[in-house]
PDB file of N, CA and C in Angstrom:
ATOM      1  N   MET A  89      58.351  45.253 -10.074  1.00  0.00           N
ATOM      2  CA  MET A  89      58.384  43.776 -10.057  1.00  0.00           C
ATOM      3  C   MET A  89      58.676  43.267 -11.468  1.00  0.00           C
ATOM      4  N   ASN A  90      59.655  42.378 -11.582  1.00  0.00           N
ATOM      5  CA  ASN A  90      60.008  41.884 -12.905  1.00  0.00           C
ATOM      6  C   ASN A  90      59.223  40.621 -13.253  1.00  0.00           C
ATOM      7  N   ILE A  91      59.397  40.142 -14.453  1.00  0.00           N
ATOM      8  CA  ILE A  91      58.635  38.994 -14.936  1.00  0.00           C
ATOM      9  C   ILE A  91      58.873  37.766 -14.077  1.00  0.00           C
ATOM     10  N   GLU A  92      60.130  37.516 -13.716  1.00  0.00           N
ATOM     11  CA  GLU A  92      60.434  36.322 -12.933  1.00  0.00           C
ATOM     12  C   GLU A  92      59.718  36.370 -11.591  1.00  0.00           C
ATOM     13  N   GLU A  93      59.702  37.549 -10.954  1.00  0.00           N
ATOM     14  CA  GLU A  93      59.006  37.675  -9.678  1.00  0.00           C
ATOM     15  C   GLU A  93      57.511  37.454  -9.860  1.00  0.00           C
ATOM     16  N   GLN A  94      56.960  37.957 -10.974  1.00  0.00           N
ATOM     17  CA  GLN A  94      55.536  37.764 -11.233  1.00  0.00           C
ATOM     18  C   GLN A  94      55.217  36.297 -11.404  1.00  0.00           C
ATOM     19  N   VAL A  95      56.085  35.575 -12.128  1.00  0.00           N
ATOM     20  CA  VAL A  95      55.862  34.148 -12.345  1.00  0.00           C
ATOM     21  C   VAL A  95      55.894  33.398 -11.027  1.00  0.00           C
ATOM     22  N   ILE A  96      56.864  33.717 -10.176  1.00  0.00           N
ATOM     23  CA  ILE A  96      56.976  33.035  -8.889  1.00  0.00           C
ATOM     24  C   ILE A  96      55.758  33.343  -8.028  1.00  0.00           C
ATOM     25  N   ALA A  97      55.364  34.614  -7.965  1.00  0.00           N
ATOM     26  CA  ALA A  97      54.205  34.990  -7.168  1.00  0.00           C
ATOM     27  C   ALA A  97      52.959  34.279  -7.682  1.00  0.00           C
ATOM     28  N   PHE A  98      52.809  34.223  -9.007  1.00  0.00           N
ATOM     29  CA  PHE A  98      51.650  33.562  -9.597  1.00  0.00           C
ATOM     30  C   PHE A  98      51.641  32.080  -9.250  1.00  0.00           C
ATOM     31  N   SER A  99      52.808  31.443  -9.355  1.00  0.00           N
ATOM     32  CA  SER A  99      52.885  30.007  -9.104  1.00  0.00           C
ATOM     33  C   SER A  99      52.610  29.701  -7.636  1.00  0.00           C
ATOM     34  N   LEU A 100      53.026  30.600  -6.750  1.00  0.00           N
ATOM     35  CA  LEU A 100      52.772  30.385  -5.331  1.00  0.00           C
ATOM     36  C   LEU A 100      51.295  30.565  -5.010  1.00  0.00           C
ATOM     37  N   GLU A 101      50.658  31.510  -5.692  1.00  0.00           N
ATOM     38  CA  GLU A 101      49.255  31.794  -5.427  1.00  0.00           C
ATOM     39  C   GLU A 101      48.342  30.818  -6.154  1.00  0.00           C
ATOM     40  N   ASN A 102      48.856  30.203  -7.235  1.00  0.00           N
ATOM     41  CA  ASN A 102      48.031  29.314  -8.056  1.00  0.00           C
ATOM     42  C   ASN A 102      48.768  28.004  -8.326  1.00  0.00           C
ATOM     43  N   PRO A 103      49.015  27.210  -7.269  1.00  0.00           N
ATOM     44  CA  PRO A 103      49.832  26.002  -7.435  1.00  0.00           C
ATOM     45  C   PRO A 103      49.233  25.013  -8.428  1.00  0.00           C
ATOM     46  N   HIS A 104      47.901  25.033  -8.579  1.00  0.00           N
ATOM     47  CA  HIS A 104      47.266  24.088  -9.499  1.00  0.00           C
ATOM     48  C   HIS A 104      47.469  24.498 -10.948  1.00  0.00           C
ATOM     49  N   LEU A 105      47.936  25.741 -11.161  1.00  0.00           N
ATOM     50  CA  LEU A 105      48.188  26.214 -12.523  1.00  0.00           C
ATOM     51  C   LEU A 105      49.681  26.312 -12.811  1.00  0.00           C
ATOM     52  N   ALA A 106      50.503  26.028 -11.810  1.00  0.00           N
ATOM     53  CA  ALA A 106      51.922  26.356 -11.892  1.00  0.00           C
ATOM     54  C   ALA A 106      52.781  25.194 -12.387  1.00  0.00           C
ATOM     55  N   THR A 107      52.160  24.122 -12.842  1.00  0.00           N
ATOM     56  CA  THR A 107      52.962  22.955 -13.232  1.00  0.00           C
ATOM     57  C   THR A 107      53.852  23.282 -14.414  1.00  0.00           C
ATOM     58  N   GLY A 108      53.483  24.276 -15.214  1.00  0.00           N
ATOM     59  CA  GLY A 108      54.277  24.637 -16.378  1.00  0.00           C
ATOM     60  C   GLY A 108      55.298  25.718 -16.106  1.00  0.00           C
ATOM     61  N   THR A 109      55.363  26.211 -14.854  1.00  0.00           N
ATOM     62  CA  THR A 109      56.245  27.339 -14.567  1.00  0.00           C
ATOM     63  C   THR A 109      57.534  26.908 -13.884  1.00  0.00           C
ATOM     64  N   ASN A 110      57.734  25.597 -13.718  1.00  0.00           N
ATOM     65  CA  ASN A 110      58.939  25.129 -13.033  1.00  0.00           C
ATOM     66  C   ASN A 110      60.194  25.593 -13.745  1.00  0.00           C
ATOM     67  N   GLU A 111      60.162  25.625 -15.069  1.00  0.00           N
ATOM     68  CA  GLU A 111      61.331  26.070 -15.833  1.00  0.00           C
ATOM     69  C   GLU A 111      61.675  27.508 -15.467  1.00  0.00           C
ATOM     70  N   TYR A 112      60.658  28.349 -15.389  1.00  0.00           N
ATOM     71  CA  TYR A 112      60.889  29.753 -15.090  1.00  0.00           C
ATOM     72  C   TYR A 112      61.382  29.919 -13.656  1.00  0.00           C
ATOM     73  N   GLN A 113      60.840  29.135 -12.740  1.00  0.00           N
ATOM     74  CA  GLN A 113      61.283  29.221 -11.359  1.00  0.00           C
ATOM     75  C   GLN A 113      62.753  28.851 -11.253  1.00  0.00           C
ATOM     76  N   CYS A 114      63.151  27.799 -11.948  1.00  0.00           N
ATOM     77  CA  CYS A 114      64.551  27.379 -11.905  1.00  0.00           C
ATOM     78  C   CYS A 114      65.448  28.468 -12.488  1.00  0.00           C
ATOM     79  N   ALA A 115      64.996  29.103 -13.544  1.00  0.00           N
ATOM     80  CA  ALA A 115      65.792  30.147 -14.182  1.00  0.00           C
ATOM     81  C   ALA A 115      65.891  31.375 -13.285  1.00  0.00           C
ATOM     82  N   ALA A 116      64.860  31.611 -12.488  1.00  0.00           N
ATOM     83  CA  ALA A 116      64.819  32.815 -11.669  1.00  0.00           C
ATOM     84  C   ALA A 116      65.525  32.623 -10.336  1.00  0.00           C
ATOM     85  N   SER A 117      65.690  31.381  -9.907  1.00  0.00           N
ATOM     86  CA  SER A 117      66.244  31.128  -8.589  1.00  0.00           C
ATOM     87  C   SER A 117      67.759  30.990  -8.589  1.00  0.00           C
TER      88      SER A 117
END
Protein backbone atom coordinates (compact mmCIF):
# COMPACT_ATOMS: atom_id res chain seq x y z
CA MET A 1 0.00 0.00 0.00
CA ASN A 2 1.44 3.36 -0.99
CA ILE A 3 1.22 6.68 0.82
CA GLU A 4 -1.67 7.98 -1.27
CA GLU A 5 -3.72 4.86 -0.54
CA GLN A 6 -2.92 5.20 3.17
CA VAL A 7 -4.06 8.83 3.15
CA ILE A 8 -7.32 7.95 1.41
CA ALA A 9 -7.98 5.02 3.75
CA PHE A 10 -7.22 7.22 6.76
CA SER A 11 -9.48 10.01 5.54
CA LEU A 12 -12.32 7.57 4.90
CA GLU A 13 -11.94 6.01 8.34
CA ASN A 14 -11.43 9.35 10.11
CA PRO A 15 -13.57 11.95 8.30
CA HIS A 16 -13.38 14.34 11.27
CA LEU A 17 -9.59 14.41 10.90
CA ALA A 18 -9.47 14.43 7.11
CA THR A 19 -10.20 18.10 6.43
CA GLY A 20 -6.50 18.66 5.72
CA THR A 21 -6.12 15.69 3.37
CA ASN A 22 -8.24 16.99 0.48
CA GLU A 23 -5.09 18.11 -1.34
CA TYR A 24 -3.64 14.62 -1.14
CA GLN A 25 -6.89 13.02 -2.24
CA CYS A 26 -7.03 15.26 -5.30
CA ALA A 27 -3.43 14.43 -6.14
CA ALA A 28 -4.06 10.71 -5.73
CA SER A 29 -7.30 10.55 -7.69
